[in-house]
Short mmCIF file of C-alpha atoms and ligand atoms in Angstrom, two decimals:
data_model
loop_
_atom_site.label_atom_id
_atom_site.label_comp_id
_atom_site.label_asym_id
_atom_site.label_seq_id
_atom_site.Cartn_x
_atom_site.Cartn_y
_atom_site.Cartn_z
CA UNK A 1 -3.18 -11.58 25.59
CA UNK A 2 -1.67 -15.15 27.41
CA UNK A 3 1.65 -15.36 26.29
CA UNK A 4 0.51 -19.19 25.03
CA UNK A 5 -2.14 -17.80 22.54
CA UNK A 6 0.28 -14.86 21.45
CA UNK A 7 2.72 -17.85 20.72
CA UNK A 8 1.06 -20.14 18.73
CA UNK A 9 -0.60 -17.13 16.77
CA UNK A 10 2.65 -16.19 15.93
CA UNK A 11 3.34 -19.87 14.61
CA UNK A 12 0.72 -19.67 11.69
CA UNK A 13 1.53 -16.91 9.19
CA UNK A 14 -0.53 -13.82 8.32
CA UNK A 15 -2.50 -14.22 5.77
CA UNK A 16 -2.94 -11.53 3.35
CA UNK A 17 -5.64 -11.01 0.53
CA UNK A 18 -4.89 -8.62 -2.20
CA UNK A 19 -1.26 -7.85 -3.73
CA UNK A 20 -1.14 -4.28 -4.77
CA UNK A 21 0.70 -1.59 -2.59
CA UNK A 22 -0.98 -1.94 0.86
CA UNK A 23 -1.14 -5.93 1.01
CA UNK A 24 2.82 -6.00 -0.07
CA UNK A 25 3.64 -3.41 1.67
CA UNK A 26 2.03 -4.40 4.98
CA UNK A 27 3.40 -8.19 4.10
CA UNK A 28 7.06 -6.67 3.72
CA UNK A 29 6.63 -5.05 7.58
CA UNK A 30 5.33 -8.14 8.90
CA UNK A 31 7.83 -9.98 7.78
CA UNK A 32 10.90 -7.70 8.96
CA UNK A 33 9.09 -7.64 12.63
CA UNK A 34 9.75 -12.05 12.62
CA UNK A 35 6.49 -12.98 10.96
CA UNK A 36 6.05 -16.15 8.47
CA UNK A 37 3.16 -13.99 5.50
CA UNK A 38 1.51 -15.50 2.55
CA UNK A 39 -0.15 -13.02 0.50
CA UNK A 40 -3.14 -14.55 -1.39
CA UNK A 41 -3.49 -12.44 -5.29
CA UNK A 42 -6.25 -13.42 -7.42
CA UNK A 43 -4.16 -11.96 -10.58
CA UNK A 44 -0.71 -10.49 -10.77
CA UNK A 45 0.68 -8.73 -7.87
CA UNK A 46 0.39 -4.81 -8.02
CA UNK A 47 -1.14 -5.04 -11.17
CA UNK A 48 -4.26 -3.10 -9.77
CA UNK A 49 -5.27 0.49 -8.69
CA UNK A 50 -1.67 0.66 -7.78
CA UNK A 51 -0.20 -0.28 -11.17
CA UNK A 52 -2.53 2.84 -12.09
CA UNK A 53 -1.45 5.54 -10.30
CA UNK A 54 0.52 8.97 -11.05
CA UNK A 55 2.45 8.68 -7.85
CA UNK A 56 1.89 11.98 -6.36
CA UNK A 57 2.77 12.11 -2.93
CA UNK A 58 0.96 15.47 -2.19
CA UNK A 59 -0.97 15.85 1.37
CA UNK A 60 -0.61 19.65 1.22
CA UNK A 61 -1.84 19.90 -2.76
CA UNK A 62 -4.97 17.04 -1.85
CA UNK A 63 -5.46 19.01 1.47
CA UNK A 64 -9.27 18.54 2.51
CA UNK A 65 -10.17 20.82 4.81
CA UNK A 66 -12.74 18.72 6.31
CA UNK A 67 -10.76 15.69 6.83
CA UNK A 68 -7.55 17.05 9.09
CA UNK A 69 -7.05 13.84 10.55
CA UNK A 70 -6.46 12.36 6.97
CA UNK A 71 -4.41 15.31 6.66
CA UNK A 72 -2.34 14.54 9.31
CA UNK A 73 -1.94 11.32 8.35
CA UNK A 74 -1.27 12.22 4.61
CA UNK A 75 1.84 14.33 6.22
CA UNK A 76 2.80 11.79 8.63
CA UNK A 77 3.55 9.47 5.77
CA UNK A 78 4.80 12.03 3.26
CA UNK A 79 7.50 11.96 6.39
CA UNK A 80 8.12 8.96 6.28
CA UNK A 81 8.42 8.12 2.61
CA UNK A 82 12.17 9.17 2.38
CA UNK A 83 13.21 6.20 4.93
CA UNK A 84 10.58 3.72 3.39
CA UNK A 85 11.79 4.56 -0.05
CA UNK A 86 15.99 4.00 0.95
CA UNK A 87 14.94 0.77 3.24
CA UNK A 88 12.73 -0.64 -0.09
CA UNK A 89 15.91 0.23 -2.72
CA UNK A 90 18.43 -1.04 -0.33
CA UNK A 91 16.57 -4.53 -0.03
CA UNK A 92 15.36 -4.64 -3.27
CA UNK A 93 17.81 -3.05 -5.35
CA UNK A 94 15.08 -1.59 -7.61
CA UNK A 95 14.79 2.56 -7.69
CA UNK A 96 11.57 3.31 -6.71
CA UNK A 97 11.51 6.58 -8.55
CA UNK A 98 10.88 8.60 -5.35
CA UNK A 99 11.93 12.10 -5.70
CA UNK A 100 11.00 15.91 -3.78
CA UNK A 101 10.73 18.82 -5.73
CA UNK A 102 7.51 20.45 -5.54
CA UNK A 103 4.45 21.39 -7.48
CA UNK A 104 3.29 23.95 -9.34
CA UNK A 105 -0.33 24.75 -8.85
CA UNK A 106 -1.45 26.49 -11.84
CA UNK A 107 -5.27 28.47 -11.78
CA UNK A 108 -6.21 28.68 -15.26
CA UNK A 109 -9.57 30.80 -14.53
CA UNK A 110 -10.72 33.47 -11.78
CA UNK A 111 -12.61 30.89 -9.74
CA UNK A 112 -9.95 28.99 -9.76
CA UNK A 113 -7.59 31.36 -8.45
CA UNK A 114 -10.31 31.80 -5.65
CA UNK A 115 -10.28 28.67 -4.75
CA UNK A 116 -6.13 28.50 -5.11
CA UNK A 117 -5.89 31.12 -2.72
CA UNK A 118 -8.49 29.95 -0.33
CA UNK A 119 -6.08 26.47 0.00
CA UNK A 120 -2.69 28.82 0.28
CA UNK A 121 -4.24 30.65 2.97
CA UNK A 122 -5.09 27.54 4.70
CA UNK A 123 -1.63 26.16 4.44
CA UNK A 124 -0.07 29.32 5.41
CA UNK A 125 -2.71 28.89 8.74
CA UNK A 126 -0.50 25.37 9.08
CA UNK A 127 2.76 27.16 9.09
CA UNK A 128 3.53 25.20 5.83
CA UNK A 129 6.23 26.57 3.51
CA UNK A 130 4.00 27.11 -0.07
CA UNK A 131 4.69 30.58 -2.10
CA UNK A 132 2.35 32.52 -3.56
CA UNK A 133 4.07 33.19 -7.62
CA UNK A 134 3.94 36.15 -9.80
CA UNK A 135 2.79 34.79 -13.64
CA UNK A 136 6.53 35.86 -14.14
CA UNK A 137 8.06 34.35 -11.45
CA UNK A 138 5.87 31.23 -12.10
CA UNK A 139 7.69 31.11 -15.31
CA UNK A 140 11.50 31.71 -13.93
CA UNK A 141 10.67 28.50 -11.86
CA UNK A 142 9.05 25.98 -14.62
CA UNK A 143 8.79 27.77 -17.98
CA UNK A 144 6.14 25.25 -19.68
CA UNK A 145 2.94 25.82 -17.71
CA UNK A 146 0.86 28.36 -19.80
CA UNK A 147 2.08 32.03 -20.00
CA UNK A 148 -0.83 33.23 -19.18
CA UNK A 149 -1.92 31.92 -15.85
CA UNK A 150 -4.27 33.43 -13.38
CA UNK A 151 -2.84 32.28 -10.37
CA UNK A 152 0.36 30.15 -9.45
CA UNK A 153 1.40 28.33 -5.75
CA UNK A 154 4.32 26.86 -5.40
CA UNK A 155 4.48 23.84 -3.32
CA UNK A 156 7.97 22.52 -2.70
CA UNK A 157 7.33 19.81 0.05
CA UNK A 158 4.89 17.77 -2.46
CA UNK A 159 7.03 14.58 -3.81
CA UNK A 160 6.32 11.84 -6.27
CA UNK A 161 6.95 8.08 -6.86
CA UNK A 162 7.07 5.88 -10.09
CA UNK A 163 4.16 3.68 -8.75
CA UNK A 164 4.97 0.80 -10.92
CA UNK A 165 8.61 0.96 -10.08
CA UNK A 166 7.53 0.65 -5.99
CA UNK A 167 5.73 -2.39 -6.82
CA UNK A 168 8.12 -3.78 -8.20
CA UNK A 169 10.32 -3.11 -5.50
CA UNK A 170 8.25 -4.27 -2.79
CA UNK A 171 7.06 -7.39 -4.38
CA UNK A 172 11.02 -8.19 -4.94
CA UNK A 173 11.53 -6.81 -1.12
CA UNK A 174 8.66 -8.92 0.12
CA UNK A 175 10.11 -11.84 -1.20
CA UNK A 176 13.68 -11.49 -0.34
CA UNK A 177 12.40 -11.02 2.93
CA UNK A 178 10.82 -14.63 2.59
CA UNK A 179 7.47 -14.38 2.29
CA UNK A 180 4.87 -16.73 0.40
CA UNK A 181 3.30 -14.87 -2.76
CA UNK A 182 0.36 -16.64 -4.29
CA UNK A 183 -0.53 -15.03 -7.82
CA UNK A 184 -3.67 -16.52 -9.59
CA UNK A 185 -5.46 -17.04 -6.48
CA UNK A 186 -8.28 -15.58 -5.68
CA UNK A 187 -10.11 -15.89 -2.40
CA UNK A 188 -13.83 -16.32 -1.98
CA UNK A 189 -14.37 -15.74 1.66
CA UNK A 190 -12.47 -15.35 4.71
CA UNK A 191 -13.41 -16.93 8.19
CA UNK A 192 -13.80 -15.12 11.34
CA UNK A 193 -12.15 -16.83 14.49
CA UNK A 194 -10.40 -15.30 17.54
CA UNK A 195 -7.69 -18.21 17.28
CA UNK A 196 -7.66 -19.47 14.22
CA UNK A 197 -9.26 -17.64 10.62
CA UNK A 198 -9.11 -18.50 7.74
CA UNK A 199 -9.15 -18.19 3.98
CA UNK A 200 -10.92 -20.20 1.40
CA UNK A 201 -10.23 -19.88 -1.92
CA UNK A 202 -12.28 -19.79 -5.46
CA UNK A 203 -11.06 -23.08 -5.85
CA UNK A 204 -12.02 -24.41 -2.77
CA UNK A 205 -8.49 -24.72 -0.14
CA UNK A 206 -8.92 -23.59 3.46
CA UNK A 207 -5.72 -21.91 4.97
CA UNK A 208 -5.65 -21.14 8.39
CA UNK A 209 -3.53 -18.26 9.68
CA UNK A 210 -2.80 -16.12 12.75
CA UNK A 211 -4.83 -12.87 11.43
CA UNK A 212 -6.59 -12.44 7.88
CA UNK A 213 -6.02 -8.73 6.26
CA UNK A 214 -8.34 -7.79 3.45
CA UNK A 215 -6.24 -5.45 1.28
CA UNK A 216 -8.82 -6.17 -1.40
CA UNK A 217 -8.40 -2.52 -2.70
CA UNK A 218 -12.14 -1.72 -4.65
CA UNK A 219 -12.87 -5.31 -4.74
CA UNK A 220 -12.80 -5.12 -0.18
CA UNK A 221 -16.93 -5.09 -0.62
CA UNK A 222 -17.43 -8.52 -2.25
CA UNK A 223 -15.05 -10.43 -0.09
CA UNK A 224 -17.83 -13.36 1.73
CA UNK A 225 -17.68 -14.24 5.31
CA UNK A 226 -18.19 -11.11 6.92
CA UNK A 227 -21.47 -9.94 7.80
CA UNK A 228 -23.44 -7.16 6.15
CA UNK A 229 -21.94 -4.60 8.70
CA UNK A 230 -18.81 -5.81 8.63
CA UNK A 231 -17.94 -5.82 4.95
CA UNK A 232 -15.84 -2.40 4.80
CA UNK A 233 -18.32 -0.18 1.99
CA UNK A 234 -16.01 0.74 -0.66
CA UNK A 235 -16.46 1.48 -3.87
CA UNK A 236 -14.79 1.55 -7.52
CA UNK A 237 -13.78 5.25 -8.72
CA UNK A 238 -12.08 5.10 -11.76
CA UNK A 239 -9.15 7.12 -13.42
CA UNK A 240 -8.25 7.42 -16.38
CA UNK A 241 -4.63 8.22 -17.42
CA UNK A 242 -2.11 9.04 -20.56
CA UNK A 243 1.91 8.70 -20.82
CA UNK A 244 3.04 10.54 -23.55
CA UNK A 245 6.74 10.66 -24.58
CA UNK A 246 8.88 13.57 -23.87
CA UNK A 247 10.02 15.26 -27.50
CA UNK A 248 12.57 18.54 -27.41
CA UNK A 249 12.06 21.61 -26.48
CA UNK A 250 9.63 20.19 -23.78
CA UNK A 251 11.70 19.66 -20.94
CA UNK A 252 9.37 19.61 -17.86
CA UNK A 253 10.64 19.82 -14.34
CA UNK A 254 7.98 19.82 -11.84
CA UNK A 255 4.55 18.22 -11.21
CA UNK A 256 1.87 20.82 -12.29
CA UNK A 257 -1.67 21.12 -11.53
CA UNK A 258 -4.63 22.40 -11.32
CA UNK A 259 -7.85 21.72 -9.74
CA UNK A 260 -8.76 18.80 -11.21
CA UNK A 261 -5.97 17.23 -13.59
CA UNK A 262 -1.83 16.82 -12.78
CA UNK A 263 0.96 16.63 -15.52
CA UNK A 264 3.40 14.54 -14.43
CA UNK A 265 7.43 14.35 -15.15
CA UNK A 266 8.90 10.72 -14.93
CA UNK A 267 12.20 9.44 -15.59
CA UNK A 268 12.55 7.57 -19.25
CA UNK A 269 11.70 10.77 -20.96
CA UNK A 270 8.07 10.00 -20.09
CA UNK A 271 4.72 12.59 -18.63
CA UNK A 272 1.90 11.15 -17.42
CA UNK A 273 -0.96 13.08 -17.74
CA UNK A 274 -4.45 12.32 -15.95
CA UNK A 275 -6.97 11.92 -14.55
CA UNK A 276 -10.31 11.49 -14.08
CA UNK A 277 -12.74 10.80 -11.37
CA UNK A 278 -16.00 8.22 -12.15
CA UNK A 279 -18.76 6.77 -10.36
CA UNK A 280 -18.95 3.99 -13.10
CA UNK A 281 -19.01 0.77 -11.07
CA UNK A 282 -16.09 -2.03 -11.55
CA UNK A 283 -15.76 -0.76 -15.66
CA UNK A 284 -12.43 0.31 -15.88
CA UNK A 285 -11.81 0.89 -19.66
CA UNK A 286 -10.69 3.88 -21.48
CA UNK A 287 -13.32 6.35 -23.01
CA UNK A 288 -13.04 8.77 -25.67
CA UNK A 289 -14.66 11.51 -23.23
CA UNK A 290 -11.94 10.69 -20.53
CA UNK A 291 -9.04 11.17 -22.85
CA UNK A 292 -11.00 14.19 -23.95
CA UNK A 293 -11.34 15.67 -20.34
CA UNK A 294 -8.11 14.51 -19.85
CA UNK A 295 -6.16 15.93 -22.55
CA UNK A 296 -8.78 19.37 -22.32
CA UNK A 297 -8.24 19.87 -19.07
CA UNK A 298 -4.11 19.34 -19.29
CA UNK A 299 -3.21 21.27 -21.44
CA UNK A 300 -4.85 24.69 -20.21
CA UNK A 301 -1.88 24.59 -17.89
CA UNK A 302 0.39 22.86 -20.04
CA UNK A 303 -0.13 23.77 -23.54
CA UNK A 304 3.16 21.85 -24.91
CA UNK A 305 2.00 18.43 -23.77
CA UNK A 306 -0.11 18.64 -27.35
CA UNK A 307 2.83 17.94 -29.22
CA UNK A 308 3.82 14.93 -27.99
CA UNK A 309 3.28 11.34 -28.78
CA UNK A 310 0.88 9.84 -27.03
CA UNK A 311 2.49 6.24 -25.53
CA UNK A 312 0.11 4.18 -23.22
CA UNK A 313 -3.82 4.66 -22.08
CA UNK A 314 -5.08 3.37 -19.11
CA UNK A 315 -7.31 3.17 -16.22
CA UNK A 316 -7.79 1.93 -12.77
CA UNK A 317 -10.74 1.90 -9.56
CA UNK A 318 -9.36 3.87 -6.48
CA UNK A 319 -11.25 1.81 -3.63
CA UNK A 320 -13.10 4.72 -2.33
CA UNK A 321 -14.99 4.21 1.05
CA UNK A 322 -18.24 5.35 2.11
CA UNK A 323 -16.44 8.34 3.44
CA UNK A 324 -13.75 8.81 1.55
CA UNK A 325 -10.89 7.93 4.48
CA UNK A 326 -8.91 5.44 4.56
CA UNK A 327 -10.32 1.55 6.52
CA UNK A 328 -7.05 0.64 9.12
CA UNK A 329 -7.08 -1.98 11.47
CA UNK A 330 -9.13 -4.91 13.71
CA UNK A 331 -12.79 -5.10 12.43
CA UNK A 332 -15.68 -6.59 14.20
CA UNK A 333 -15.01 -9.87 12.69
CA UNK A 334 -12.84 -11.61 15.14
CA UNK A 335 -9.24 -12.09 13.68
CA UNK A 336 -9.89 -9.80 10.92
CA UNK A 337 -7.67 -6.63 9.86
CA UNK A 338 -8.19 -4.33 7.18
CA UNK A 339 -6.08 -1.92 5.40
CA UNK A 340 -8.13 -0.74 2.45
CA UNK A 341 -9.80 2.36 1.62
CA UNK A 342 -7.16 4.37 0.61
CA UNK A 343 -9.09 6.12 -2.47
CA UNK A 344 -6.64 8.80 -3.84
CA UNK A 345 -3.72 8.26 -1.34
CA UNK A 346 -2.59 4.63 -1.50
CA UNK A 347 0.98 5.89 -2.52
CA UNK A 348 0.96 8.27 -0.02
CA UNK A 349 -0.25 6.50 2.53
CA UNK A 350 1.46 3.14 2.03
CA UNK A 351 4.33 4.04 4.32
CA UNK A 352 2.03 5.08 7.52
CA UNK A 353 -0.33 2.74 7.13
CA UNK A 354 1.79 -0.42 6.69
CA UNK A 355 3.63 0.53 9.90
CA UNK A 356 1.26 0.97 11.71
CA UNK A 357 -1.12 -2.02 10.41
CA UNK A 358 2.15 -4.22 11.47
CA UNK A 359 2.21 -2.64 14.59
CA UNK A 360 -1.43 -3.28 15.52
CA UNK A 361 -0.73 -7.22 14.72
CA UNK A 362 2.29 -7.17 16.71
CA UNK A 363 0.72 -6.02 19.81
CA UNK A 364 -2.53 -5.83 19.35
CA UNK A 365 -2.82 -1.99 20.18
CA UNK A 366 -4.03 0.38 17.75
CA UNK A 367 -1.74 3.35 17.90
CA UNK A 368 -3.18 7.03 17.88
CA UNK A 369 -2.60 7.13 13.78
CA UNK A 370 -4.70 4.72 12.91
CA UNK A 371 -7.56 4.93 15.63
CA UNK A 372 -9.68 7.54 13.93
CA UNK A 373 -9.86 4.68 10.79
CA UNK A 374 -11.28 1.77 12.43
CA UNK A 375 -13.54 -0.44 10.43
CA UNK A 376 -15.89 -0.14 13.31
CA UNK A 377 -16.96 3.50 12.71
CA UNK A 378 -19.31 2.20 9.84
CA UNK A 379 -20.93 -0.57 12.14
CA UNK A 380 -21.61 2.59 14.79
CA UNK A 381 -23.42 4.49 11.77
CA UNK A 382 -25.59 1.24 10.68
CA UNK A 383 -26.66 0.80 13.90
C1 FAD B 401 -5.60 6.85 -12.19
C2 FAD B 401 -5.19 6.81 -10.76
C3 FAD B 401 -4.25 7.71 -10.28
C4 FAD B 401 -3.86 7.68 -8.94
N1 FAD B 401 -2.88 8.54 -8.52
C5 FAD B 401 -2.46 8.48 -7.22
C6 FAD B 401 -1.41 9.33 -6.78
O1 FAD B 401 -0.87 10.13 -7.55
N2 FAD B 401 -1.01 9.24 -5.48
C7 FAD B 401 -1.58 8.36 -4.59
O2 FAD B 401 -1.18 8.33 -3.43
N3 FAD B 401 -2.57 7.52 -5.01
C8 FAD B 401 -3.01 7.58 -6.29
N4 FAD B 401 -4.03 6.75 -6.71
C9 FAD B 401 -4.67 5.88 -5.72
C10 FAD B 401 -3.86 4.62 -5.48
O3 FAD B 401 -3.53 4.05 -6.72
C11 FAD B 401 -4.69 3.64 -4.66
O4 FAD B 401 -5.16 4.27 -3.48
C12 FAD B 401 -3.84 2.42 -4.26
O5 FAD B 401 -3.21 1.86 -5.37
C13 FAD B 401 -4.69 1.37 -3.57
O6 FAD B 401 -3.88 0.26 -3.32
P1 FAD B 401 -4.50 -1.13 -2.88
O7 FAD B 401 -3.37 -2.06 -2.66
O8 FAD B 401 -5.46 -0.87 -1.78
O9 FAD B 401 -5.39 -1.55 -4.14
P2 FAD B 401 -4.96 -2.30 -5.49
O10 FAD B 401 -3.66 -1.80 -6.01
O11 FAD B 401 -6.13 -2.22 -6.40
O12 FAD B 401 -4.71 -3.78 -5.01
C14 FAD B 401 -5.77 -4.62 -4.59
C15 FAD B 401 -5.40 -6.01 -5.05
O13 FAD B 401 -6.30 -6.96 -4.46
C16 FAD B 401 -6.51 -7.97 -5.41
N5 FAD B 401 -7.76 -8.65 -5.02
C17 FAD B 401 -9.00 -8.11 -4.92
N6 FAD B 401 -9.88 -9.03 -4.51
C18 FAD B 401 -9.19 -10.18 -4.33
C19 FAD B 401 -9.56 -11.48 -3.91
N7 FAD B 401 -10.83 -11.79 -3.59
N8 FAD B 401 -8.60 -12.44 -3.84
C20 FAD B 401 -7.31 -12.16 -4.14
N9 FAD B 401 -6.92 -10.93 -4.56
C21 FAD B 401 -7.84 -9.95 -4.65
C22 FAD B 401 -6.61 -7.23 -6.73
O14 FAD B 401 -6.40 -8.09 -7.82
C23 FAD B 401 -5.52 -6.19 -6.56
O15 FAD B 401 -4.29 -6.62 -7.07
C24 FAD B 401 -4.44 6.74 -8.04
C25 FAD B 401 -5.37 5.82 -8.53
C26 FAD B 401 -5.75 5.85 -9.86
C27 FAD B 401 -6.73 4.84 -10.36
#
């Protein structure tokens, strides 16, 4: 690029659409790499997907074994979260609730245990540290999953973050470190240009910027302006969750799961306990037959959770894409970046992916991390 063109880019700020964790976290990169940012949020900052979620940080428990570049990525930024965490606190002074410690992976069935095995043979392939547990020394290490399970892996690289806490922090980080947060403003349609795109807003104001990033989470689909193959194809999953409140003798110490459902230790004498997985377009209320699945499901590995009281319900829409992997960097769509996608891993991967996002509209080069998550590979299928 002419240095003239790469300086009067950098003039106009970034302009960023959506405020949960990717858009502020991306927006808080920008600006410590010299950037002027204004991050466009049709509601309340991080009060989306990301206000929903149970803040695992957990490549090796989520492992896919068809997807190892996610994988790899998933560790990469499991890596980094320990740096991205101190960096956020020290700016922000907020605790993000990041913490190591591991997870227990409880099999409450045979086929389970089949298919617990099956993944602790595949990390063992990796060279990653995960123990196969005897029922009793399952027990020795966290006493309240049930005594009576049928197969137990312990996990001690897997990590969590209080989700709502990190939003907190980076919204307080992102604007500390000066950048332009526009709540209760939603935009309608973005508009492609090499030099100069734009946003336009429900209400009708053009702002013109350097780049545009659609961190739209589920809502990236709908956003006008783009054509039909450029529109990244994600789609709405919804979760359901439950926090109950933490009543003696229950004393839980580590994240435990199974196939399906994760109890959850938080600070405040909290659990959270969840969750589901449904194809049920943008609804995202609670059901009776969530809470049922949920609370079913939980406590075959945790039987005390049923004496607790129950303290919040809710649910949120992971933006799932068409192949479940994450959407990172330039699109078709001249001056238009996405960072969306991230389905179950937007915790995980915020670290990684805002990094490297900010590095792509720094130099314009997409680094080796993000490459296999172009927009583009959708536009290659369509045609
Ligand atoms: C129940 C549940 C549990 C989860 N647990 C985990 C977990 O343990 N670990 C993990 O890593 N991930 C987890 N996830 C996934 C994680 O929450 C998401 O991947 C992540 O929050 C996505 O972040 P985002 O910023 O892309 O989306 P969001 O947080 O949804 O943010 C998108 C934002 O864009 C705004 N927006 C949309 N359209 C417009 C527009 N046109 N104009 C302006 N603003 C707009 C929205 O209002 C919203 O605030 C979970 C998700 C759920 C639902």
């Amino acid at each position: 690029m002419p240095d003239s063109v790469k300086t009067s880019r950098s003039d106009r700020p970034v302009l960023i659409v959506g405020g949960g964790v990717a858009g502020l976290a991306l927006g808080w990169r920008l600006l410590h790499a010299g950037r002027a940012v204004q991050l466009f949020e049709r509601d309340r900052a991080g009060r989306g997907a990301s206000w929903a979620a149970a803040g695992m940080l957990a490549p090796d428990a989520e492992i896919g074994f068809e997807d190892p570049e996610l994988y790899r990525l998933n560790r990469e930024s499991l890596r980094r979260w320990p740096a991205f965490a101190a960096a956020l606190e020290a700016e922000s002074g907020i605790g993000t609730g990041f913490r190591t410690g591991g997870a227990v992976h409880v099999a409450a069935d045979r086929d389970e245990a089949e298919a617990l095995r099956r993944r602790y043979d595949f990390m063992k392939a990796q060279g990653l540290d995960s123990r196969w547990l005897s029922p009793a020394e399952a027990l020795d290490i966290e006493p309240f999953i049930t005594s009576r399970p049928a197969a137990v892996m312990y996990s001690p690289s897997d990590s969590q973050v209080d989700s709502r806490a990190l939003v907190e922090a980076l919204q307080a980080s992102f604007l500390k470190a000066g950048g332009t947060l526009r709540e209760g403003t939603p935009v309608r349609a973005v508009e492609p240009d090499a030099r100069t795109p734009a946003i336009i807003t429900e209400n009708g104001e053009r702002v013109e910027g350097s780049c545009v990033v659609l961190a739209t989470g589920a809502w990236s689909y709908g956003m006008e302006g783009l054509t039909a193959d450029q529109r990244p194809p994600v789609r709405p999953v919804r979760g359901q969750m439950m926090e109950l409140e933490v009543a003696p003798p229950f004393d839980l110490q580590h994240v435990v799961r199974s196939a399906h459902m994760c109890v959850v230790p938080k600070s405040g004498g909290r659990v959270l306990v969840g969750t589901t997985m449904e194809e049920m377009g943008f609804d995202a209320r609670v059901t009776a037959g969530g809470l049922y699945t949920i609370l079913e499901e939980a406590r075959r590995i945790v039987p005390g959770i049923d004496d607790l009281p129950v303290r919040d319900i809710w649910a949120g829409l992971r933006p799932a894409s068409r192949d479940h992997l994450p959407i990172l960097g330039p699109s078709s769509a001249p001056g238009v970046v996405m960072t969306t996608g991230f389905y179950r891993h937007g915790m995980l991967l915020a670290p990684v992916a805002s990094e490297e996002v900010a590095q792509y509209i720094f130099t314009g080069e997409t680094s080796a991390w993000i490459a296999p998550f172009l927009p583009g590979r959708f536009e290659a299928v369509s045609a």
